XYZ file of C-alpha atoms in Angstrom:
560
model
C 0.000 0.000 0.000
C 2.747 2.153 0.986
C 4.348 1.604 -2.213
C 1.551 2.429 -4.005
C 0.412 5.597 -2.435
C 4.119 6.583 -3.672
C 3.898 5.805 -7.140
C 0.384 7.270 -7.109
C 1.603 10.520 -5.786
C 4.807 10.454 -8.279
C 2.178 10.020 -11.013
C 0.126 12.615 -9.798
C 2.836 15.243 -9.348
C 3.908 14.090 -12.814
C 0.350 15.143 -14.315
C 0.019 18.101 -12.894
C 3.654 19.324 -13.836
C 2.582 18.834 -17.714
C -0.334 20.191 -16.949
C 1.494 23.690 -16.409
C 4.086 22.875 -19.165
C 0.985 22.445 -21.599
C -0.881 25.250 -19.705
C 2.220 27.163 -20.544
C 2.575 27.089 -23.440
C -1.165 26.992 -24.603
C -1.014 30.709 -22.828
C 2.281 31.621 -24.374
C 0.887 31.005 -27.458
C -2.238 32.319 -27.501
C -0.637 35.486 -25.816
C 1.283 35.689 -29.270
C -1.898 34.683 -31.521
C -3.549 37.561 -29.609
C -1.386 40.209 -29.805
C -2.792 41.283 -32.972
C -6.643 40.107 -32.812
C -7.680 40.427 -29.583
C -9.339 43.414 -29.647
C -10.992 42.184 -32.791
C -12.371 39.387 -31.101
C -13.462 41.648 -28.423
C -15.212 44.027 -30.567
C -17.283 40.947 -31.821
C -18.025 39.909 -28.997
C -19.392 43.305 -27.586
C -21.640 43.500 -30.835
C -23.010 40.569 -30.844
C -24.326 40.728 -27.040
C -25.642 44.872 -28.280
C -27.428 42.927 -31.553
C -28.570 39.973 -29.116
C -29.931 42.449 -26.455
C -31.560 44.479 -29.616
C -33.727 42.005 -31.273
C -34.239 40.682 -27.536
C -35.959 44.045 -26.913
C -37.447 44.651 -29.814
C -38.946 41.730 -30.840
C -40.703 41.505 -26.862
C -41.910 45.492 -26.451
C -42.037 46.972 -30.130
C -45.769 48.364 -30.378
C -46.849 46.296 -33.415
C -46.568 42.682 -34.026
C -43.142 41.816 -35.372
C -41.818 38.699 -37.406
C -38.993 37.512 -35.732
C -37.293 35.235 -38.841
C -38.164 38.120 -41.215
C -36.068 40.822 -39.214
C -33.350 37.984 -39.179
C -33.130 37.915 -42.411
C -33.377 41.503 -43.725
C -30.737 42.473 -40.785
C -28.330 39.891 -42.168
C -28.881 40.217 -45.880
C -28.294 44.379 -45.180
C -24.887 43.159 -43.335
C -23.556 41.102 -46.661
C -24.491 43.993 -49.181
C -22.111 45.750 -47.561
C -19.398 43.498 -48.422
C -19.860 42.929 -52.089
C -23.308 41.406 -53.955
C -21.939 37.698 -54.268
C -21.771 36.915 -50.611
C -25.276 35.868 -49.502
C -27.162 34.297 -46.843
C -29.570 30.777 -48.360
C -32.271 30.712 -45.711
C -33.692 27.195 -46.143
C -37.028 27.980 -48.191
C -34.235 29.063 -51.006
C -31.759 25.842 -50.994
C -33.540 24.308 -53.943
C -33.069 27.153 -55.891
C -29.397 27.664 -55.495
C -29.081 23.764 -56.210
C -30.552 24.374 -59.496
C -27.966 27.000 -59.934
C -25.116 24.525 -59.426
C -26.565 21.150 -60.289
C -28.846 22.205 -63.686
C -31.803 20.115 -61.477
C -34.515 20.235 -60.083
C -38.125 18.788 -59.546
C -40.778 20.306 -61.415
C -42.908 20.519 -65.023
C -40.186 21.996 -66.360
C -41.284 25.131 -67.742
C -40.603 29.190 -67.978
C -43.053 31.284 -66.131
C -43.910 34.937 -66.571
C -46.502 37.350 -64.979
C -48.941 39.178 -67.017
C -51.499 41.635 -65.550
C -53.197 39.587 -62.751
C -51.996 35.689 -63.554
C -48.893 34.213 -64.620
C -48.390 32.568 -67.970
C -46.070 29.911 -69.357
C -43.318 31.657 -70.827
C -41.499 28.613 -72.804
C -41.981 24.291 -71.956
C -38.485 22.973 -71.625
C -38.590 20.197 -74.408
C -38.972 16.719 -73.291
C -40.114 17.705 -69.823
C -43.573 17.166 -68.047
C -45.101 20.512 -69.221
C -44.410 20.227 -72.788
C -45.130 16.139 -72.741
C -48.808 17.372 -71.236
C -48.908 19.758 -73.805
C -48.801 23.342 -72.892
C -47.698 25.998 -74.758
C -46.275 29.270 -74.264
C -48.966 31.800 -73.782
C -51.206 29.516 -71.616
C -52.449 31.249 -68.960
C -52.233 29.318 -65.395
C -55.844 30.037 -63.796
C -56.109 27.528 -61.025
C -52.881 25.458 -59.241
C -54.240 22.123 -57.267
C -57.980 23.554 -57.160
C -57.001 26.425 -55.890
C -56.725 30.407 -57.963
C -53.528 31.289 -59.348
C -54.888 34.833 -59.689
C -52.581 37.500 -58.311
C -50.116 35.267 -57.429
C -46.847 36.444 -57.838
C -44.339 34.243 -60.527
C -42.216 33.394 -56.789
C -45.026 31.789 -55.003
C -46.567 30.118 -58.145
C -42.859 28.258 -58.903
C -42.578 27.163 -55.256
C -45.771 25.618 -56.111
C -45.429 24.036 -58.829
C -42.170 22.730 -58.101
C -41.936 19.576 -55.700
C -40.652 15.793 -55.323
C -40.902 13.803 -58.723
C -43.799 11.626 -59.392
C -45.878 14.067 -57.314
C -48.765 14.982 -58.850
C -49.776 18.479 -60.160
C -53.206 19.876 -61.448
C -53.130 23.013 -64.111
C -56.373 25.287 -64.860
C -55.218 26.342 -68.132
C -56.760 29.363 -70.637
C -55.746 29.302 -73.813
C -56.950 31.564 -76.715
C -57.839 28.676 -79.258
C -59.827 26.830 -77.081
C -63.543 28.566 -75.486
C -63.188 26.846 -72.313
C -60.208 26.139 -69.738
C -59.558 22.852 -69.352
C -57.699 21.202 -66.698
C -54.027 19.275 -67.039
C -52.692 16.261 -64.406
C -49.558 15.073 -64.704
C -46.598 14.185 -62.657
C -43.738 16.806 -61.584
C -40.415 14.721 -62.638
C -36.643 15.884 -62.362
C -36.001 18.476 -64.175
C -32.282 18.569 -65.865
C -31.223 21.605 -67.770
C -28.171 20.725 -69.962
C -25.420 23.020 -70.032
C -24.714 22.285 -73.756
C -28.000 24.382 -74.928
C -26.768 24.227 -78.979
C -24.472 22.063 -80.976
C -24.099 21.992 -84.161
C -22.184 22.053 -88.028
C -22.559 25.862 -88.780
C -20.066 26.257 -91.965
C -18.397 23.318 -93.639
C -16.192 21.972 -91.307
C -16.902 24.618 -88.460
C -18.547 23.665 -85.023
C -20.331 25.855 -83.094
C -21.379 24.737 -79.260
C -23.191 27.551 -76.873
C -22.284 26.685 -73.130
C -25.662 27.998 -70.829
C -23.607 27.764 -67.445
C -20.662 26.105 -65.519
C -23.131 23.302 -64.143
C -21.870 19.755 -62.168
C -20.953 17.875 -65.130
C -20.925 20.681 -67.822
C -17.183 19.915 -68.619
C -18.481 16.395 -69.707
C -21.468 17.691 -72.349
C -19.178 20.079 -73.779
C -16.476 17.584 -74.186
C -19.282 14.769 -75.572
C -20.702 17.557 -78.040
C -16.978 18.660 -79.541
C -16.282 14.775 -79.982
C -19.868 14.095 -81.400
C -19.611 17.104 -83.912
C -16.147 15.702 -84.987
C -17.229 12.183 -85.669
C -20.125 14.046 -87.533
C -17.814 15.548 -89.958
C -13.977 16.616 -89.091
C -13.553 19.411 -87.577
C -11.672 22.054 -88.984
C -11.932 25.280 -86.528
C -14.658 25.355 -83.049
C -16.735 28.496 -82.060
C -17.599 28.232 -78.101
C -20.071 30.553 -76.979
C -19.972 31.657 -73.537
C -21.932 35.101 -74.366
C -24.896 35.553 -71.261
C -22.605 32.597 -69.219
C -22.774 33.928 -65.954
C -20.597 31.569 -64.703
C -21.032 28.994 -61.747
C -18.258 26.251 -60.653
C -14.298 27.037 -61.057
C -13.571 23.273 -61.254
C -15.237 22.935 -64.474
C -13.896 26.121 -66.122
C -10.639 24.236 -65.122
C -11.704 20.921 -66.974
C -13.182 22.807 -69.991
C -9.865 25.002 -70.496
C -7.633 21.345 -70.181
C -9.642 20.471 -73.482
C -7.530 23.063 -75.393
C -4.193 23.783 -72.919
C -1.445 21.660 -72.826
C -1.280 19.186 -69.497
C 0.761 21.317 -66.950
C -0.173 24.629 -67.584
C -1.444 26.910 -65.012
C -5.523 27.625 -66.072
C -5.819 29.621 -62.813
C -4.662 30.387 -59.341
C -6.874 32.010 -56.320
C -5.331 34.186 -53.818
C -7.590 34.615 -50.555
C -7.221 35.667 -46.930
C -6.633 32.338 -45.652
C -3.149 30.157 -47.059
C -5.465 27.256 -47.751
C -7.230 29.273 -50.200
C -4.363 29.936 -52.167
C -4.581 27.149 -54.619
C -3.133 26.732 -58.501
C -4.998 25.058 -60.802
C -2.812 23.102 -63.327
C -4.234 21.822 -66.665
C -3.880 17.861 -65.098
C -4.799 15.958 -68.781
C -3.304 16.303 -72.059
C -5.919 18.341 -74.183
C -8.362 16.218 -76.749
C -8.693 19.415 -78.583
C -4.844 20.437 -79.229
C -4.608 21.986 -82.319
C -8.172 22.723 -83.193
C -8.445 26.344 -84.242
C -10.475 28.152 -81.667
C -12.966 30.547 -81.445
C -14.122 31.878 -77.899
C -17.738 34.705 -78.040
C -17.579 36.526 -74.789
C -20.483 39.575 -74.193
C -20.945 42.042 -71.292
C -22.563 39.382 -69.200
C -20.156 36.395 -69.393
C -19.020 36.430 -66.035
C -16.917 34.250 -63.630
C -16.174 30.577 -65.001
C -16.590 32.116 -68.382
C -13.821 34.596 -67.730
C -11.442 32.346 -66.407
C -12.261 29.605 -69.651
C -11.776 32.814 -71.993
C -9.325 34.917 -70.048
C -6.974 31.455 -69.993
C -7.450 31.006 -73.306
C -6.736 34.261 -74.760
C -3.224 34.378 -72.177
C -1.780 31.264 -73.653
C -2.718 32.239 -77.095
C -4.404 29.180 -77.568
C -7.488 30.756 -79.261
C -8.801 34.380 -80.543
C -11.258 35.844 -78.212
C -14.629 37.763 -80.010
C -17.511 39.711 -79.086
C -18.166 42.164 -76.423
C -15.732 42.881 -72.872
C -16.905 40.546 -70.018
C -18.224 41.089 -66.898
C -15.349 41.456 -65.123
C -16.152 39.192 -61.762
C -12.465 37.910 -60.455
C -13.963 36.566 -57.026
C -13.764 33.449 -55.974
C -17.734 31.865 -53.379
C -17.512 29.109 -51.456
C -20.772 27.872 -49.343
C -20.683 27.111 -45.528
C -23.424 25.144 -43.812
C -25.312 26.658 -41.152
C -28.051 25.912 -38.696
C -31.606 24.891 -39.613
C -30.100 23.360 -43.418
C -29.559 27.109 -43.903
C -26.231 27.977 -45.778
C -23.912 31.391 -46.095
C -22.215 31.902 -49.767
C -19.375 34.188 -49.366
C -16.373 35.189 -51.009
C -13.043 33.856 -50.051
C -10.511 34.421 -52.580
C -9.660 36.681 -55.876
C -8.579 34.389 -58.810
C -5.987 35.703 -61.478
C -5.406 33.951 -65.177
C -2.189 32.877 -66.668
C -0.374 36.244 -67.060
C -0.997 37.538 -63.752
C -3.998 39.759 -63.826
C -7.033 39.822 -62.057
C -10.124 41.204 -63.844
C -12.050 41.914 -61.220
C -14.278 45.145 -62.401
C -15.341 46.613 -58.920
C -13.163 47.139 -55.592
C -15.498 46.571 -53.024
C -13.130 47.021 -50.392
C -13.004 50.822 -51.042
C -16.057 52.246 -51.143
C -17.303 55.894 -51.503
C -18.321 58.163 -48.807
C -21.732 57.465 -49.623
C -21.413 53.550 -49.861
C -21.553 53.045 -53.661
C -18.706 51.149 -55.646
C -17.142 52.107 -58.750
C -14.937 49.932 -61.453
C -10.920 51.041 -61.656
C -10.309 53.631 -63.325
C -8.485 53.176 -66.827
C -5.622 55.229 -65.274
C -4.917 52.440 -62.324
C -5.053 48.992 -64.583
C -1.478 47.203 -65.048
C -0.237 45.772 -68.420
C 0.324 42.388 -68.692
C 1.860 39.936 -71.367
C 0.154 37.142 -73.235
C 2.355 34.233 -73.820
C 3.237 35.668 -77.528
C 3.519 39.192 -75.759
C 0.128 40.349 -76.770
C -0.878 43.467 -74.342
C -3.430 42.562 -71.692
C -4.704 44.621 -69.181
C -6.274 43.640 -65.391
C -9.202 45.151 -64.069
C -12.509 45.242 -66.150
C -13.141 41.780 -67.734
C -11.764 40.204 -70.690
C -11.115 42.696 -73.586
C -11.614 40.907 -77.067
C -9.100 40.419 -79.528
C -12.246 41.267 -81.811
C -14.419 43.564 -80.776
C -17.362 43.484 -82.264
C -20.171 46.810 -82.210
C -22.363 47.013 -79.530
C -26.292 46.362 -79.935
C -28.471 48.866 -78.530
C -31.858 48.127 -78.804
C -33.974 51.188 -79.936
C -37.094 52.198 -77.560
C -39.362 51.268 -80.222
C -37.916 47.300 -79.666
C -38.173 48.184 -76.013
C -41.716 49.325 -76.128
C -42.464 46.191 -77.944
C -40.657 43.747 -76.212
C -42.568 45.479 -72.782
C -45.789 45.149 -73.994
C -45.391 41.749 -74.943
C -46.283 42.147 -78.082
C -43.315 40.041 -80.217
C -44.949 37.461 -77.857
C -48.603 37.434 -78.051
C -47.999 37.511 -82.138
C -45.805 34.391 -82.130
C -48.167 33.284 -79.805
C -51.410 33.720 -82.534
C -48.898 32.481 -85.364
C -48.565 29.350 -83.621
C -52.236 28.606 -82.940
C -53.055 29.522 -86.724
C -50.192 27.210 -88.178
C -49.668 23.318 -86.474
C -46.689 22.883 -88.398
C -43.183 24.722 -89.274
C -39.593 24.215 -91.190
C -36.836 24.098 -88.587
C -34.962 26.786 -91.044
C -37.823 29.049 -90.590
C -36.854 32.881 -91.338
C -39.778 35.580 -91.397
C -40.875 36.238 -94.115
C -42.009 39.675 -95.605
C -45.817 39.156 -95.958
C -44.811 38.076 -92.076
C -43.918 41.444 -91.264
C -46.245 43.029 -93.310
C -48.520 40.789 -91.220
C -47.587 42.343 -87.476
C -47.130 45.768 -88.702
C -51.116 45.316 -89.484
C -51.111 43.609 -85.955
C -49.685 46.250 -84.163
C -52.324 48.962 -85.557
C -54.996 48.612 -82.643
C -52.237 47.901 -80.167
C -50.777 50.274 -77.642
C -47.193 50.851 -77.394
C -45.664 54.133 -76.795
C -42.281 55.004 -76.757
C -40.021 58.056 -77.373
C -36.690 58.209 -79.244
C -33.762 60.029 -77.764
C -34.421 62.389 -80.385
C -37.701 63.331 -79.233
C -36.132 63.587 -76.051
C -33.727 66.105 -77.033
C -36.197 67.922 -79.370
C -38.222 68.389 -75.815
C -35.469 69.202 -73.898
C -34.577 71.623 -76.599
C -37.930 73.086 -76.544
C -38.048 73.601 -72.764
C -34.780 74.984 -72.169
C -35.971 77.740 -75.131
C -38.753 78.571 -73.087
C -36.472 79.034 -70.248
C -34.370 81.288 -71.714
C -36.880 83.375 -73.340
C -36.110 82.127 -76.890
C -39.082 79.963 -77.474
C -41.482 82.576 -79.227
C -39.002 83.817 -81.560
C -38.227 80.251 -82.986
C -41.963 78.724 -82.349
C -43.097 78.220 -85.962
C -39.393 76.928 -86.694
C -39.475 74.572 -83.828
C -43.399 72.952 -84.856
C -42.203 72.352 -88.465
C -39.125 70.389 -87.203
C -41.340 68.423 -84.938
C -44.035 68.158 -87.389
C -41.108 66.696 -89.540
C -39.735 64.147 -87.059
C -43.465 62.794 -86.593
C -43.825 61.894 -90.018
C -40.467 60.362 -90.111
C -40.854 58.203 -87.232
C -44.306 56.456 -88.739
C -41.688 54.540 -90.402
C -39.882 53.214 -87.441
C -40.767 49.687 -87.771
C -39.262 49.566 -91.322
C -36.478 51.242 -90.529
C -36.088 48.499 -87.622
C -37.126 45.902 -89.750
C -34.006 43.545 -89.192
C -33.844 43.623 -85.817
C -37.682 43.095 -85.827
C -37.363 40.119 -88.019
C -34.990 38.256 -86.170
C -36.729 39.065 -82.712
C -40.055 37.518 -84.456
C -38.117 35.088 -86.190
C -36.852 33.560 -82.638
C -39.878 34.049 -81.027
C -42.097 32.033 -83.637
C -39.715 28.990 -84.290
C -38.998 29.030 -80.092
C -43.114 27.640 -80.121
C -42.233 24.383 -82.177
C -38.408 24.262 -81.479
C -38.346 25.078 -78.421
C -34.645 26.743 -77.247
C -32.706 24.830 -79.363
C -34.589 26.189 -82.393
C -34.021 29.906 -80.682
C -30.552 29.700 -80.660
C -29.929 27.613 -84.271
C -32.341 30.858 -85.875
C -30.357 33.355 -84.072
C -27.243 31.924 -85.746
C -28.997 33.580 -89.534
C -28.496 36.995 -87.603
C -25.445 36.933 -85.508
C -23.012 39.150 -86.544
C -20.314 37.693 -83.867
C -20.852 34.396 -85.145
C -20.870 35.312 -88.652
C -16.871 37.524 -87.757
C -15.805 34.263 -85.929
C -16.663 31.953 -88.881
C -14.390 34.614 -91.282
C -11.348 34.197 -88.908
C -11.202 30.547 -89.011
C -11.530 29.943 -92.310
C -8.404 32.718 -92.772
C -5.407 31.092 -91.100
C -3.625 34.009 -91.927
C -5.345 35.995 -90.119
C -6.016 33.888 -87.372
C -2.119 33.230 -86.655
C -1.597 37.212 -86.837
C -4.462 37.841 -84.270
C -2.449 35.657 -81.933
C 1.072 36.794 -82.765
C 1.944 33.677 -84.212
């Protein structure tokens, strides 16, 4: 026993002397981790017990009736927007939706919904899906959802309806204008997948032409199966990817879709971030099915994100000739973190910079004016960089085209049109009057002549920028006292203008005819016969297909 109690006490002393030698240097070391943050970790601390005290007291005593999950979530989504738009809070009613936005799924009729007046309408059936297999069509209007009214429903709540789990049943009150009664629709709600690859196709002899929708799980896969498909097809001899309207969506894929093109070990992109463990290279790991295929990138003012870092990659290493508009110009980097209650915080945790160094971020969020806004670096503050051929680059503002092609801007008479829904409800009437269509539809002119007639008892007013100016003109006259000395002058211009703009829709006849033209062959076709119509029109495409069938100038473009 005696011998026991020894060893016992030994032990014990033992224990507790590394207990002070750990205790040590536990406080030795958080004394040095400190030295820099504890007052930061203070100040959190002190705001979160004011916030916790705040909602405490106002949710108990405020005079009217409060809803506690709704101030929640307006308190923390005004918190993120101060911090840049991409970093968001996902409350759990809104998981399925972001899903969709990385997955391409979800469960539903698969349709496009729109609101019109008091109801909401489908917009466009996604081909082979529920909606379209039941038969609507765009322009039905959606009276009743389950027996109950859609009316005044707003196009939010009726998607959260009719989405749900597959092989659920759904029941549609539909209105349609070629039938005199509603009628009623039943059918299943089934997974909805929205391929990434929207278009793929032979455009010009040997030329392919595939339009990306979005960086999707898996998209790097359909592209890759539509190149190799178009090849076997017929060899291909140059490729035109278009990532115009990509917004973008997972890096990992932009990574995989770049290797098709970039030799195996060079650098697609690397992301710098706060955190070391977010400072990550991302090396081309294959060797590239697509080595020498002439290339063709079409980048707009909305490609964003994974479409920058596909194009901006590409256009560094020279390994293809960039077209179409500047991009976005998003260099940030979101990653998601779960949170309580299936709830989930997107936020941004790195800025990601292409081959030659540059970051093309647009907007500096970090430095905002006095007044909160944000504005995109100047031209005076963006650094030069070097393509791999020593092409000049620049960082900050997006991808700059090797090609850049003229900007679009649609007139307010399009506008006007487009608002009123009126390139809609005529496609809409063409489709109920004709069952059957040529999948190289192109309108026609008896067409046009055929909605000009349309438009005459419809309303749609709009007013050009030079009526604008003409009034502005006219008021700033009066103003100054000039007005009555050019009066008759001034009505005989305007008089002038008016009879000149009765011709607006000729004048605008293009642009009308391929809006119509889309809109029309979209109601057999669906998207895929959109996009191939759109191709007759597209002046980007059209530049693309002239640079790679000129290897001349397609090597000088790239400084080879």
């Amino acid at each position: 026993l005696g011998r026991q109690w020894i060893w016992s006490n030994k032990l014990s002393n033992m224990k507790n002397k590394l207990k002070i030698v750990l205790l040590t240097i536990v406080m030795s070391s958080f004394a040095i981790f400190t030295t820099g943050v504890s007052e930061s970790y203070f100040e959190i601390a002190k705001n979160l017990n004011i916030f916790n005290s705040l909602y405490k007291e106002l949710n108990s005593l405020y005079v009217d009736e409060t809803d506690p999950g709704e101030l929640m979530k307006k308190s923390i989504d005004h918190m993120l927007e101060s911090l840049d738009p991409y970093t968001t809070y996902i409350p759990e009613s809104e998981i399925e939706d972001f899903r969709f936005m990385t997955t391409g799924q979800y469960g539903g009729i698969g349709a496009v919904i729109t609101k019109r007046d008091e109801y909401v309408y489908i917009s466009e059936p996604y081909e082979g899906f529920a909606a379209q297999k039941s038969g609507l069509m765009a322009g039905d209007k959606i009276l009743e959802i389950n027996g109950k009214s859609a009316k005044d429903k707003t196009t939010e709540e009726v998607s959260k309806i009719l989405k749900g789990q597959p092989g659920t049943s759904v029941s549609l009150l539909i209105e349609r204008k070629s039938v005199s009664e509603p009628f009623t629709v039943i059918f299943d709600r089934e997974k909805v997948t929205i391929n990434s690859v929207s278009y793929s196709d032979h455009i010009n002899n040997n030329i392919g032409y595939v339009k990306l929708r979005s960086f999707t799980r898996g998209c790097a896969e359909q592209l890759k199966k539509s190149i190799v498909e178009l090849n076997n097809k017929k060899e291909l001899k140059g490729l035109i990817l278009d990532l115009r309207s990509n917004p973008g969506g997972l890096l990992n894929e932009s990574v995989d879709i770049a290797n098709f093109f970039i030799d195996k070990g060079e650098l697609i992109v690397n992301t710098k971030g706060k955190i070391n463990s977010w400072d990550k290279e991302y090396i081309a790991k294959k060797n590239p099915i697509f080595k020498n295929l002439p290339l063709v990138v079409l980048i707009n003012n909305t490609s964003a994100s994974a479409s920058e870092i596909v194009s901006g990659s590409i256009q560094d290493l020279d390994r293809g000739v960039i077209v179409g508009k500047k991009s976005f110009g998003k260099g940030l980097v979101q990653q998601t973190r779960k949170l309580p209650y299936n709830s989930e915080l997107k936020l941004t945790v790195a800025k990601y910079y292409i081959p030659s160094g540059r970051c093309i971020q647009a907007v500096d969020y970090s430095n905002r004016n006095e007044d909160g806004s944000v504005g995109t670096i100047a031209d005076s503050l963006l650094t030069e960089f070097k393509t791999r051929n020593g092409r000049k680059v620049y960082d900050g503002g997006g991808i700059t085209p090797d090609i850049i092609t003229s900007e679009d801007f649609p007139v307010n008479l399009i506008k006007s049109l487009a608002k009123e829904r009126l390139f809609f409800d005529f496609a809409t009437d063409f489709r109920i009057k004709n069952d059957q269509l040529k999948d190289n539809f192109i309108l026609t002119e008896q067409d046009f002549s055929d909605f000009t007639y349309y438009l005459s008892d419809k309303k749609y007013e709009y007013k050009t920028k030079t009526e604008l100016a003409i009034n502005a003109l006219k008021e700033k006259s009066k103003t100054e006292n000039y007005y009555s000395e050019i009066e008759e002058e001034f009505n005989l211009l305007l008089n002038k203008y008016y009879d000149s703009k009765k011709d607006d829709l000729n004048k605008n006849k293009q642009i009308i005819k391929e809006i119509l033209t889309g809109e029309i062959i979209s109601r057999y076709y669906y998207q895929k016969g959109r996009i191939k119509a759109s191709l007759n029109f597209d002046e980007d495409v059209k530049k693309a297909i002239e640079i790679l069938e000129n290897t001349k100038e397609y090597n000088s473009l790239l400084n080879i």
